[in-house]
Amino acid sequence: MKIFISSLIGGFEQFRAAAQSAIVALRHEPVVAEDFGAQATSPQIACLQGLRSANLVVLILGSRYGYIQGSSGVSPTHEEYLEARGSKPILMFVQEGVERDDLQAKFISEVGAWQAGHFRAGFKTADELRDLVTRALHDYQLANTAGPLDKAALSAAALSLLPKARQNSHASPTLLVSIVGGPIQQILRPAELEAPVLAEALHQQALFIEPKLFVRSKGVDCGIEGAALVLEQERGAKIQLEENGSILLRLCLDRTELDNRSGFGAFAVIEEDVLRELSAALAFGAWLLDKIDPTQRITHVALAASIEASEYMGWRTRAEQEASPNSGTMRMASGKQAPTSSTDRPRAALLFQAAELAEDLMVPLRRQMKA
């Protein structure tokens, strides 16, 4: 495995050498700018090409930001980070007990925000850094022993996890959301899945996350169905968690305690309700993945959503409903499949691009229901 070391050069040689020795000791190939030799390209291009050829990036940040490059407007280390972010796993090591310049402090804050939930460690000495790099690489290898990421298989798995929607149902409309992580592998042992503490944590989070998944006034049935942990409220929300970390959520779109809808709104799916419940599902999914997979074995997620409602129901915005609460257009029964949408993203998108993800899942549902 090729591992690119990104760090500020001046006064930092001992730390870079420590990281190199740890990488070599684990029989991996370190990639550093000093080893590129004379090339026809600029140092900037050579470094970025070396980074692109690597499987993983070790980012070492000290007290100084470095010189800003005219072409990019950021330091070389910052540019290497931006190139790697979202496409390469990044192990971040930050020197402690030093006074940082303002740009470096801002850079570390930026990296820390994006890499929330990813590996990060602080060091003071070169020996300490060597031990930390060794341990982090060892943990990374253990966490990534699963097969390669197959995005097509992930998307198919997310869609297949959705139950067949009851299009002709006259019950209240519900939203179904599935989240499947990859590479697909076992995340929970059967004993961990059945542990009461896990069910209790899911129950508590569903009650207190905003917007809430469960209604406090209703009871919750909890048990193992097949190889999945299921928490469910009668005629209400449902949480299903499988050993490979796959999540299925059923959420109510007409929360009477929030909407108190009447008139034609009872015969329509309200767009803002769909966005609200999609946002709740993504927030709960991000929390649950961090709960069961804190070492980030799951690096990618595929998501799918469908709406289970009467095929007579139309689609309205809340403004349309408030402007004309007692009139509207009902769809004609057509026997079409229930509206379904899907997408896939890096796992971090559940936290940092939640609004965009919710919209990407909602828009195809809207198009299908208004067709």
PDB file of C-alpha atoms in Angstrom, residues 48-307:
ATOM      1  CA  LEU A  48      -0.218  16.178  -6.359  1.00  0.00           C
ATOM      2  CA  GLN A  49       0.529  13.321  -8.766  1.00  0.00           C
ATOM      3  CA  GLY A  50       2.287  11.450  -5.974  1.00  0.00           C
ATOM      4  CA  LEU A  51      -0.721  11.969  -3.725  1.00  0.00           C
ATOM      5  CA  ARG A  52      -3.120  10.708  -6.396  1.00  0.00           C
ATOM      6  CA  SER A  53      -1.101   7.507  -6.752  1.00  0.00           C
ATOM      7  CA  ALA A  54      -1.314   6.768  -3.011  1.00  0.00           C
ATOM      8  CA  ASN A  55      -3.924   4.674  -1.216  1.00  0.00           C
ATOM      9  CA  LEU A  56      -3.923   6.700   1.994  1.00  0.00           C
ATOM     10  CA  VAL A  57      -2.685  10.072   3.283  1.00  0.00           C
ATOM     11  CA  VAL A  58      -0.864  10.746   6.559  1.00  0.00           C
ATOM     12  CA  LEU A  59      -1.357  14.433   7.356  1.00  0.00           C
ATOM     13  CA  ILE A  60       1.088  15.900   9.920  1.00  0.00           C
ATOM     14  CA  LEU A  61       0.344  19.426  11.109  1.00  0.00           C
ATOM     15  CA  GLY A  62       2.625  21.518  13.302  1.00  0.00           C
ATOM     16  CA  SER A  63       2.848  25.187  14.260  1.00  0.00           C
ATOM     17  CA  ARG A  64       3.427  26.834  10.863  1.00  0.00           C
ATOM     18  CA  TYR A  65       1.067  27.060   7.907  1.00  0.00           C
ATOM     19  CA  GLY A  66       3.720  27.522   5.241  1.00  0.00           C
ATOM     20  CA  TYR A  67       4.037  29.774   2.208  1.00  0.00           C
ATOM     21  CA  ILE A  68       0.903  30.547   0.213  1.00  0.00           C
ATOM     22  CA  GLN A  69       1.201  29.519  -3.433  1.00  0.00           C
ATOM     23  CA  GLY A  70       0.140  31.995  -6.057  1.00  0.00           C
ATOM     24  CA  SER A  71      -1.658  29.419  -8.187  1.00  0.00           C
ATOM     25  CA  SER A  72      -3.832  27.940  -5.452  1.00  0.00           C
ATOM     26  CA  GLY A  73      -3.956  30.622  -2.770  1.00  0.00           C
ATOM     27  CA  VAL A  74      -3.147  28.099  -0.034  1.00  0.00           C
ATOM     28  CA  SER A  75      -0.027  26.398   1.329  1.00  0.00           C
ATOM     29  CA  PRO A  76       1.283  23.187  -0.311  1.00  0.00           C
ATOM     30  CA  THR A  77       0.094  21.061   2.633  1.00  0.00           C
ATOM     31  CA  HIS A  78      -3.341  22.676   2.500  1.00  0.00           C
ATOM     32  CA  GLU A  79      -3.545  22.055  -1.237  1.00  0.00           C
ATOM     33  CA  GLU A  80      -2.590  18.403  -0.745  1.00  0.00           C
ATOM     34  CA  TYR A  81      -5.321  18.069   1.864  1.00  0.00           C
ATOM     35  CA  LEU A  82      -7.927  19.613  -0.453  1.00  0.00           C
ATOM     36  CA  GLU A  83      -6.867  17.203  -3.203  1.00  0.00           C
ATOM     37  CA  ALA A  84      -7.210  14.196  -0.881  1.00  0.00           C
ATOM     38  CA  ARG A  85     -10.407  15.227   0.909  1.00  0.00           C
ATOM     39  CA  GLY A  86     -13.350  13.130  -0.176  1.00  0.00           C
ATOM     40  CA  SER A  87     -11.233  10.794  -2.317  1.00  0.00           C
ATOM     41  CA  LYS A  88      -8.529   9.376  -0.005  1.00  0.00           C
ATOM     42  CA  PRO A  89      -8.608   8.148   3.602  1.00  0.00           C
ATOM     43  CA  ILE A  90      -6.795  10.719   5.771  1.00  0.00           C
ATOM     44  CA  LEU A  91      -5.033  10.020   9.072  1.00  0.00           C
ATOM     45  CA  MET A  92      -4.433  13.338  10.824  1.00  0.00           C
ATOM     46  CA  PHE A  93      -1.733  13.978  13.435  1.00  0.00           C
ATOM     47  CA  VAL A  94      -1.485  17.371  15.152  1.00  0.00           C
ATOM     48  CA  GLN A  95       1.536  18.576  17.121  1.00  0.00           C
ATOM     49  CA  GLU A  96       0.601  19.631  20.660  1.00  0.00           C
ATOM     50  CA  GLY A  97       2.196  22.132  23.026  1.00  0.00           C
ATOM     51  CA  VAL A  98       3.165  24.603  20.281  1.00  0.00           C
ATOM     52  CA  GLU A  99       1.992  28.105  19.395  1.00  0.00           C
ATOM     53  CA  ARG A 100       0.401  28.106  15.962  1.00  0.00           C
ATOM     54  CA  ASP A 101       0.194  30.957  13.508  1.00  0.00           C
ATOM     55  CA  ASP A 102      -3.315  32.141  12.661  1.00  0.00           C
ATOM     56  CA  LEU A 103      -3.523  30.454   9.257  1.00  0.00           C
ATOM     57  CA  GLN A 104      -2.400  27.102  10.673  1.00  0.00           C
ATOM     58  CA  ALA A 105      -4.942  27.295  13.492  1.00  0.00           C
ATOM     59  CA  LYS A 106      -7.675  28.014  10.944  1.00  0.00           C
ATOM     60  CA  PHE A 107      -6.476  25.151   8.721  1.00  0.00           C
ATOM     61  CA  ILE A 108      -6.499  22.650  11.603  1.00  0.00           C
ATOM     62  CA  SER A 109     -10.008  23.777  12.504  1.00  0.00           C
ATOM     63  CA  GLU A 110     -11.116  23.218   8.904  1.00  0.00           C
ATOM     64  CA  VAL A 111      -9.627  19.727   8.764  1.00  0.00           C
ATOM     65  CA  GLY A 112     -11.062  18.813  12.136  1.00  0.00           C
ATOM     66  CA  ALA A 113     -14.555  19.896  11.101  1.00  0.00           C
ATOM     67  CA  TRP A 114     -14.557  17.846   7.892  1.00  0.00           C
ATOM     68  CA  GLN A 115     -12.907  14.810   9.471  1.00  0.00           C
ATOM     69  CA  ALA A 116     -15.283  14.633  12.479  1.00  0.00           C
ATOM     70  CA  GLY A 117     -15.552  10.987  13.422  1.00  0.00           C
ATOM     71  CA  HIS A 118     -12.369  10.092  11.503  1.00  0.00           C
ATOM     72  CA  PHE A 119      -8.986   9.253  12.976  1.00  0.00           C
ATOM     73  CA  ARG A 120      -7.150  12.144  14.632  1.00  0.00           C
ATOM     74  CA  ALA A 121      -4.371  12.116  17.249  1.00  0.00           C
ATOM     75  CA  GLY A 122      -2.063  14.591  18.953  1.00  0.00           C
ATOM     76  CA  PHE A 123       1.685  14.134  19.472  1.00  0.00           C
ATOM     77  CA  LYS A 124       4.576  15.956  21.122  1.00  0.00           C
ATOM     78  CA  THR A 125       7.692  13.934  20.219  1.00  0.00           C
ATOM     79  CA  ALA A 126       8.894  12.072  17.158  1.00  0.00           C
ATOM     80  CA  ASP A 127       8.809   8.749  19.040  1.00  0.00           C
ATOM     81  CA  GLU A 128       5.219   9.394  20.059  1.00  0.00           C
ATOM     82  CA  LEU A 129       4.283  10.192  16.464  1.00  0.00           C
ATOM     83  CA  ARG A 130       5.949   6.975  15.246  1.00  0.00           C
ATOM     84  CA  ASP A 131       3.884   4.904  17.700  1.00  0.00           C
ATOM     85  CA  LEU A 132       0.677   6.717  16.781  1.00  0.00           C
ATOM     86  CA  VAL A 133       1.205   6.230  13.042  1.00  0.00           C
ATOM     87  CA  THR A 134       1.951   2.533  13.582  1.00  0.00           C
ATOM     88  CA  ARG A 135      -1.195   2.042  15.636  1.00  0.00           C
ATOM     89  CA  ALA A 136      -3.380   4.038  13.239  1.00  0.00           C
ATOM     90  CA  LEU A 137      -2.181   2.105  10.199  1.00  0.00           C
ATOM     91  CA  HIS A 138      -2.731  -1.178  12.014  1.00  0.00           C
ATOM     92  CA  ASP A 139      -6.281  -0.148  12.950  1.00  0.00           C
ATOM     93  CA  TYR A 140      -6.930   1.036   9.400  1.00  0.00           C
ATOM     94  CA  GLN A 141      -5.879  -2.312   7.977  1.00  0.00           C
ATOM     95  CA  LEU A 142      -8.118  -4.189  10.404  1.00  0.00           C
ATOM     96  CA  ALA A 143     -11.046  -1.931   9.615  1.00  0.00           C
ATOM     97  CA  ASN A 144     -10.628  -2.348   5.851  1.00  0.00           C
ATOM     98  CA  THR A 145     -10.192  -6.085   5.527  1.00  0.00           C
ATOM     99  CA  ALA A 146     -13.553  -6.289   3.747  1.00  0.00           C
ATOM    100  CA  GLY A 147     -13.780  -6.566  -0.013  1.00  0.00           C
ATOM    101  CA  PRO A 148     -13.568  -3.586  -2.369  1.00  0.00           C
ATOM    102  CA  LEU A 149     -16.364  -1.049  -2.521  1.00  0.00           C
ATOM    103  CA  ASP A 150     -19.023  -1.937  -5.103  1.00  0.00           C
ATOM    104  CA  LYS A 151     -21.271   1.109  -5.463  1.00  0.00           C
ATOM    105  CA  ALA A 152     -23.707  -0.621  -7.806  1.00  0.00           C
ATOM    106  CA  ALA A 153     -24.175  -3.487  -5.349  1.00  0.00           C
ATOM    107  CA  LEU A 154     -24.633  -0.996  -2.496  1.00  0.00           C
ATOM    108  CA  SER A 155     -27.334   0.899  -4.372  1.00  0.00           C
ATOM    109  CA  ALA A 156     -29.103  -2.343  -5.250  1.00  0.00           C
ATOM    110  CA  ALA A 157     -28.944  -3.429  -1.609  1.00  0.00           C
ATOM    111  CA  ALA A 158     -30.433  -0.117  -0.439  1.00  0.00           C
ATOM    112  CA  LEU A 159     -33.329  -0.425  -2.883  1.00  0.00           C
ATOM    113  CA  SER A 160     -33.945  -4.084  -2.034  1.00  0.00           C
ATOM    114  CA  LEU A 161     -34.055  -3.268   1.687  1.00  0.00           C
ATOM    115  CA  LEU A 162     -37.150  -1.142   1.102  1.00  0.00           C
ATOM    116  CA  PRO A 163     -40.286  -3.250   1.632  1.00  0.00           C
ATOM    117  CA  LYS A 164     -42.797  -3.358  -1.172  1.00  0.00           C
ATOM    118  CA  ALA A 165     -44.811  -0.201  -0.683  1.00  0.00           C
ATOM    119  CA  ARG A 166     -48.558  -0.640  -0.383  1.00  0.00           C
ATOM    120  CA  GLN A 167     -49.550   1.799  -3.098  1.00  0.00           C
ATOM    121  CA  ASN A 168     -53.267   1.122  -2.691  1.00  0.00           C
ATOM    122  CA  SER A 169     -53.191   1.592   1.067  1.00  0.00           C
ATOM    123  CA  HIS A 170     -55.645   4.128   2.470  1.00  0.00           C
ATOM    124  CA  ALA A 171     -53.658   4.504   5.692  1.00  0.00           C
ATOM    125  CA  SER A 172     -51.714   7.631   6.580  1.00  0.00           C
ATOM    126  CA  PRO A 173     -48.717   8.235   4.281  1.00  0.00           C
ATOM    127  CA  THR A 174     -45.323   7.041   5.489  1.00  0.00           C
ATOM    128  CA  LEU A 175     -41.743   7.525   4.338  1.00  0.00           C
ATOM    129  CA  LEU A 176     -39.378   4.561   4.099  1.00  0.00           C
ATOM    130  CA  VAL A 177     -35.617   5.240   4.130  1.00  0.00           C
ATOM    131  CA  SER A 178     -32.849   2.656   3.844  1.00  0.00           C
ATOM    132  CA  ILE A 179     -29.141   3.277   4.529  1.00  0.00           C
ATOM    133  CA  VAL A 180     -26.643   0.603   3.475  1.00  0.00           C
ATOM    134  CA  GLY A 181     -22.943   1.039   4.250  1.00  0.00           C
ATOM    135  CA  GLY A 182     -19.971  -0.243   2.334  1.00  0.00           C
ATOM    136  CA  PRO A 183     -17.773  -2.072   1.910  1.00  0.00           C
ATOM    137  CA  ILE A 184     -20.444  -4.585   2.973  1.00  0.00           C
ATOM    138  CA  GLN A 185     -19.189  -6.514   5.998  1.00  0.00           C
ATOM    139  CA  GLN A 186     -20.286  -7.644   9.431  1.00  0.00           C
ATOM    140  CA  ILE A 187     -20.358  -4.669  11.787  1.00  0.00           C
ATOM    141  CA  LEU A 188     -22.216  -6.181  14.752  1.00  0.00           C
ATOM    142  CA  ARG A 189     -21.882  -9.640  16.245  1.00  0.00           C
ATOM    143  CA  PRO A 190     -25.218 -11.362  16.989  1.00  0.00           C
ATOM    144  CA  ALA A 191     -24.618 -10.887  20.726  1.00  0.00           C
ATOM    145  CA  GLU A 192     -24.025  -7.158  20.209  1.00  0.00           C
ATOM    146  CA  LEU A 193     -27.194  -6.853  18.145  1.00  0.00           C
ATOM    147  CA  GLU A 194     -29.245  -8.508  20.906  1.00  0.00           C
ATOM    148  CA  ALA A 195     -27.660  -6.570  23.776  1.00  0.00           C
ATOM    149  CA  PRO A 196     -30.371  -4.607  25.661  1.00  0.00           C
ATOM    150  CA  VAL A 197     -28.054  -1.599  25.915  1.00  0.00           C
ATOM    151  CA  LEU A 198     -28.124  -1.162  22.121  1.00  0.00           C
ATOM    152  CA  ALA A 199     -31.912  -1.247  21.903  1.00  0.00           C
ATOM    153  CA  GLU A 200     -32.124   1.184  24.800  1.00  0.00           C
ATOM    154  CA  ALA A 201     -29.726   3.600  23.080  1.00  0.00           C
ATOM    155  CA  LEU A 202     -31.757   3.479  19.849  1.00  0.00           C
ATOM    156  CA  HIS A 203     -34.980   4.024  21.799  1.00  0.00           C
ATOM    157  CA  GLN A 204     -33.603   7.046  23.645  1.00  0.00           C
ATOM    158  CA  GLN A 205     -32.161   8.635  20.516  1.00  0.00           C
ATOM    159  CA  ALA A 206     -35.442   8.163  18.625  1.00  0.00           C
ATOM    160  CA  LEU A 207     -37.282   9.953  21.419  1.00  0.00           C
ATOM    161  CA  PHE A 208     -34.957  12.912  21.835  1.00  0.00           C
ATOM    162  CA  ILE A 209     -33.473  13.609  18.384  1.00  0.00           C
ATOM    163  CA  GLU A 210     -35.033  16.615  16.642  1.00  0.00           C
ATOM    164  CA  PRO A 211     -37.287  16.030  14.830  1.00  0.00           C
ATOM    165  CA  LYS A 212     -38.222  12.979  16.909  1.00  0.00           C
ATOM    166  CA  LEU A 213     -38.680   9.580  15.295  1.00  0.00           C
ATOM    167  CA  PHE A 214     -40.857   8.113  18.053  1.00  0.00           C
ATOM    168  CA  VAL A 215     -43.880   9.648  19.759  1.00  0.00           C
ATOM    169  CA  ARG A 216     -43.409   9.708  23.524  1.00  0.00           C
ATOM    170  CA  SER A 217     -47.044   8.896  24.247  1.00  0.00           C
ATOM    171  CA  LYS A 218     -46.831   5.555  22.419  1.00  0.00           C
ATOM    172  CA  GLY A 219     -45.196   2.339  23.553  1.00  0.00           C
ATOM    173  CA  VAL A 220     -42.403   0.657  21.624  1.00  0.00           C
ATOM    174  CA  ASP A 221     -42.171  -3.022  20.699  1.00  0.00           C
ATOM    175  CA  CYS A 222     -38.585  -4.281  20.570  1.00  0.00           C
ATOM    176  CA  GLY A 223     -37.220  -7.621  19.406  1.00  0.00           C
ATOM    177  CA  ILE A 224     -35.114  -9.615  16.977  1.00  0.00           C
ATOM    178  CA  GLU A 225     -36.751 -10.417  13.641  1.00  0.00           C
ATOM    179  CA  GLY A 226     -34.625 -12.793  11.605  1.00  0.00           C
ATOM    180  CA  ALA A 227     -31.137 -11.303  11.926  1.00  0.00           C
ATOM    181  CA  ALA A 228     -32.280  -7.731  12.590  1.00  0.00           C
ATOM    182  CA  LEU A 229     -33.044  -5.649  15.658  1.00  0.00           C
ATOM    183  CA  VAL A 230     -36.453  -3.994  15.281  1.00  0.00           C
ATOM    184  CA  LEU A 231     -38.029  -1.205  17.338  1.00  0.00           C
ATOM    185  CA  GLU A 232     -41.547  -0.241  16.300  1.00  0.00           C
ATOM    186  CA  GLN A 233     -44.506   1.801  17.427  1.00  0.00           C
ATOM    187  CA  GLU A 234     -47.982   0.619  16.492  1.00  0.00           C
ATOM    188  CA  ARG A 235     -49.111   2.408  13.312  1.00  0.00           C
ATOM    189  CA  GLY A 236     -46.049   4.594  13.697  1.00  0.00           C
ATOM    190  CA  ALA A 237     -42.293   4.808  13.243  1.00  0.00           C
ATOM    191  CA  LYS A 238     -39.995   1.787  12.895  1.00  0.00           C
ATOM    192  CA  ILE A 239     -36.241   1.249  13.197  1.00  0.00           C
ATOM    193  CA  GLN A 240     -34.582  -1.856  11.748  1.00  0.00           C
ATOM    194  CA  LEU A 241     -30.853  -2.522  12.201  1.00  0.00           C
ATOM    195  CA  GLU A 242     -28.983  -5.468  10.667  1.00  0.00           C
ATOM    196  CA  GLU A 243     -25.646  -7.079  11.534  1.00  0.00           C
ATOM    197  CA  ASN A 244     -23.923  -5.474   8.514  1.00  0.00           C
ATOM    198  CA  GLY A 245     -24.999  -2.023   9.696  1.00  0.00           C
ATOM    199  CA  SER A 246     -27.859  -1.645   7.211  1.00  0.00           C
ATOM    200  CA  ILE A 247     -30.638   0.592   8.530  1.00  0.00           C
ATOM    201  CA  LEU A 248     -34.292   0.749   7.540  1.00  0.00           C
ATOM    202  CA  LEU A 249     -36.507   3.523   8.920  1.00  0.00           C
ATOM    203  CA  ARG A 250     -40.251   4.015   8.606  1.00  0.00           C
ATOM    204  CA  LEU A 251     -41.427   7.538   9.441  1.00  0.00           C
ATOM    205  CA  CYS A 252     -44.883   9.109   9.555  1.00  0.00           C
ATOM    206  CA  LEU A 253     -45.524  11.988   7.158  1.00  0.00           C
ATOM    207  CA  ASP A 254     -48.676  13.290   8.786  1.00  0.00           C
ATOM    208  CA  ARG A 255     -47.677  13.910  12.383  1.00  0.00           C
ATOM    209  CA  THR A 256     -50.939  15.266  13.701  1.00  0.00           C
ATOM    210  CA  GLU A 257     -49.202  16.762  16.715  1.00  0.00           C
ATOM    211  CA  LEU A 258     -47.127  18.865  14.303  1.00  0.00           C
ATOM    212  CA  ASP A 259     -49.506  19.416  11.391  1.00  0.00           C
ATOM    213  CA  ASN A 260     -53.078  19.161  12.682  1.00  0.00           C
ATOM    214  CA  ARG A 261     -53.932  19.130   9.020  1.00  0.00           C
ATOM    215  CA  SER A 262     -57.450  19.175   7.704  1.00  0.00           C
ATOM    216  CA  GLY A 263     -59.333  19.704   4.467  1.00  0.00           C
ATOM    217  CA  PHE A 264     -57.524  18.709   1.272  1.00  0.00           C
ATOM    218  CA  GLY A 265     -54.256  18.336   3.215  1.00  0.00           C
ATOM    219  CA  ALA A 266     -55.566  14.984   4.387  1.00  0.00           C
ATOM    220  CA  PHE A 267     -55.409  13.813   0.756  1.00  0.00           C
ATOM    221  CA  ALA A 268     -51.942  15.112  -0.089  1.00  0.00           C
ATOM    222  CA  VAL A 269     -48.305  14.502   0.729  1.00  0.00           C
ATOM    223  CA  ILE A 270     -46.823  17.788   1.949  1.00  0.00           C
ATOM    224  CA  GLU A 271     -43.357  18.551   0.552  1.00  0.00           C
ATOM    225  CA  GLU A 272     -42.018  20.105   3.759  1.00  0.00           C
ATOM    226  CA  ASP A 273     -43.105  17.007   5.693  1.00  0.00           C
ATOM    227  CA  VAL A 274     -41.075  14.800   3.367  1.00  0.00           C
ATOM    228  CA  LEU A 275     -37.979  16.997   3.772  1.00  0.00           C
ATOM    229  CA  ARG A 276     -38.454  17.056   7.549  1.00  0.00           C
ATOM    230  CA  GLU A 277     -38.642  13.274   7.818  1.00  0.00           C
ATOM    231  CA  LEU A 278     -35.760  12.741   5.380  1.00  0.00           C
ATOM    232  CA  SER A 279     -33.635  15.064   7.510  1.00  0.00           C
ATOM    233  CA  ALA A 280     -34.625  13.149  10.638  1.00  0.00           C
ATOM    234  CA  ALA A 281     -33.746   9.850   8.978  1.00  0.00           C
ATOM    235  CA  LEU A 282     -30.308  11.076   7.842  1.00  0.00           C
ATOM    236  CA  ALA A 283     -29.497  12.534  11.263  1.00  0.00           C
ATOM    237  CA  PHE A 284     -30.512   9.322  12.986  1.00  0.00           C
ATOM    238  CA  GLY A 285     -28.568   7.233  10.455  1.00  0.00           C
ATOM    239  CA  ALA A 286     -25.397   9.309  10.979  1.00  0.00           C
ATOM    240  CA  TRP A 287     -25.721   8.921  14.750  1.00  0.00           C
ATOM    241  CA  LEU A 288     -26.382   5.178  14.542  1.00  0.00           C
ATOM    242  CA  LEU A 289     -23.417   4.490  12.237  1.00  0.00           C
ATOM    243  CA  ASP A 290     -21.132   6.365  14.649  1.00  0.00           C
ATOM    244  CA  LYS A 291     -22.633   4.326  17.488  1.00  0.00           C
ATOM    245  CA  ILE A 292     -22.038   0.886  15.936  1.00  0.00           C
ATOM    246  CA  ASP A 293     -18.990   1.669  13.773  1.00  0.00           C
ATOM    247  CA  PRO A 294     -16.851   4.293  15.544  1.00  0.00           C
ATOM    248  CA  THR A 295     -13.658   3.223  13.710  1.00  0.00           C
ATOM    249  CA  GLN A 296     -15.194   4.009  10.313  1.00  0.00           C
ATOM    250  CA  ARG A 297     -15.060   0.566   8.696  1.00  0.00           C
ATOM    251  CA  ILE A 298     -18.011   1.804   6.681  1.00  0.00           C
ATOM    252  CA  THR A 299     -16.694   4.516   4.354  1.00  0.00           C
ATOM    253  CA  HIS A 300     -19.560   4.899   1.893  1.00  0.00           C
ATOM    254  CA  VAL A 301     -23.355   4.840   2.086  1.00  0.00           C
ATOM    255  CA  ALA A 302     -26.117   4.141  -0.388  1.00  0.00           C
ATOM    256  CA  LEU A 303     -29.542   5.534   0.418  1.00  0.00           C
ATOM    257  CA  ALA A 304     -33.000   4.806  -0.932  1.00  0.00           C
ATOM    258  CA  ALA A 305     -36.405   6.226  -0.086  1.00  0.00           C
ATOM    259  CA  SER A 306     -39.997   5.531  -1.004  1.00  0.00           C
ATOM    260  CA  ILE A 307     -43.396   6.889  -0.048  1.00  0.00           C
TER     261      ILE A 307
END
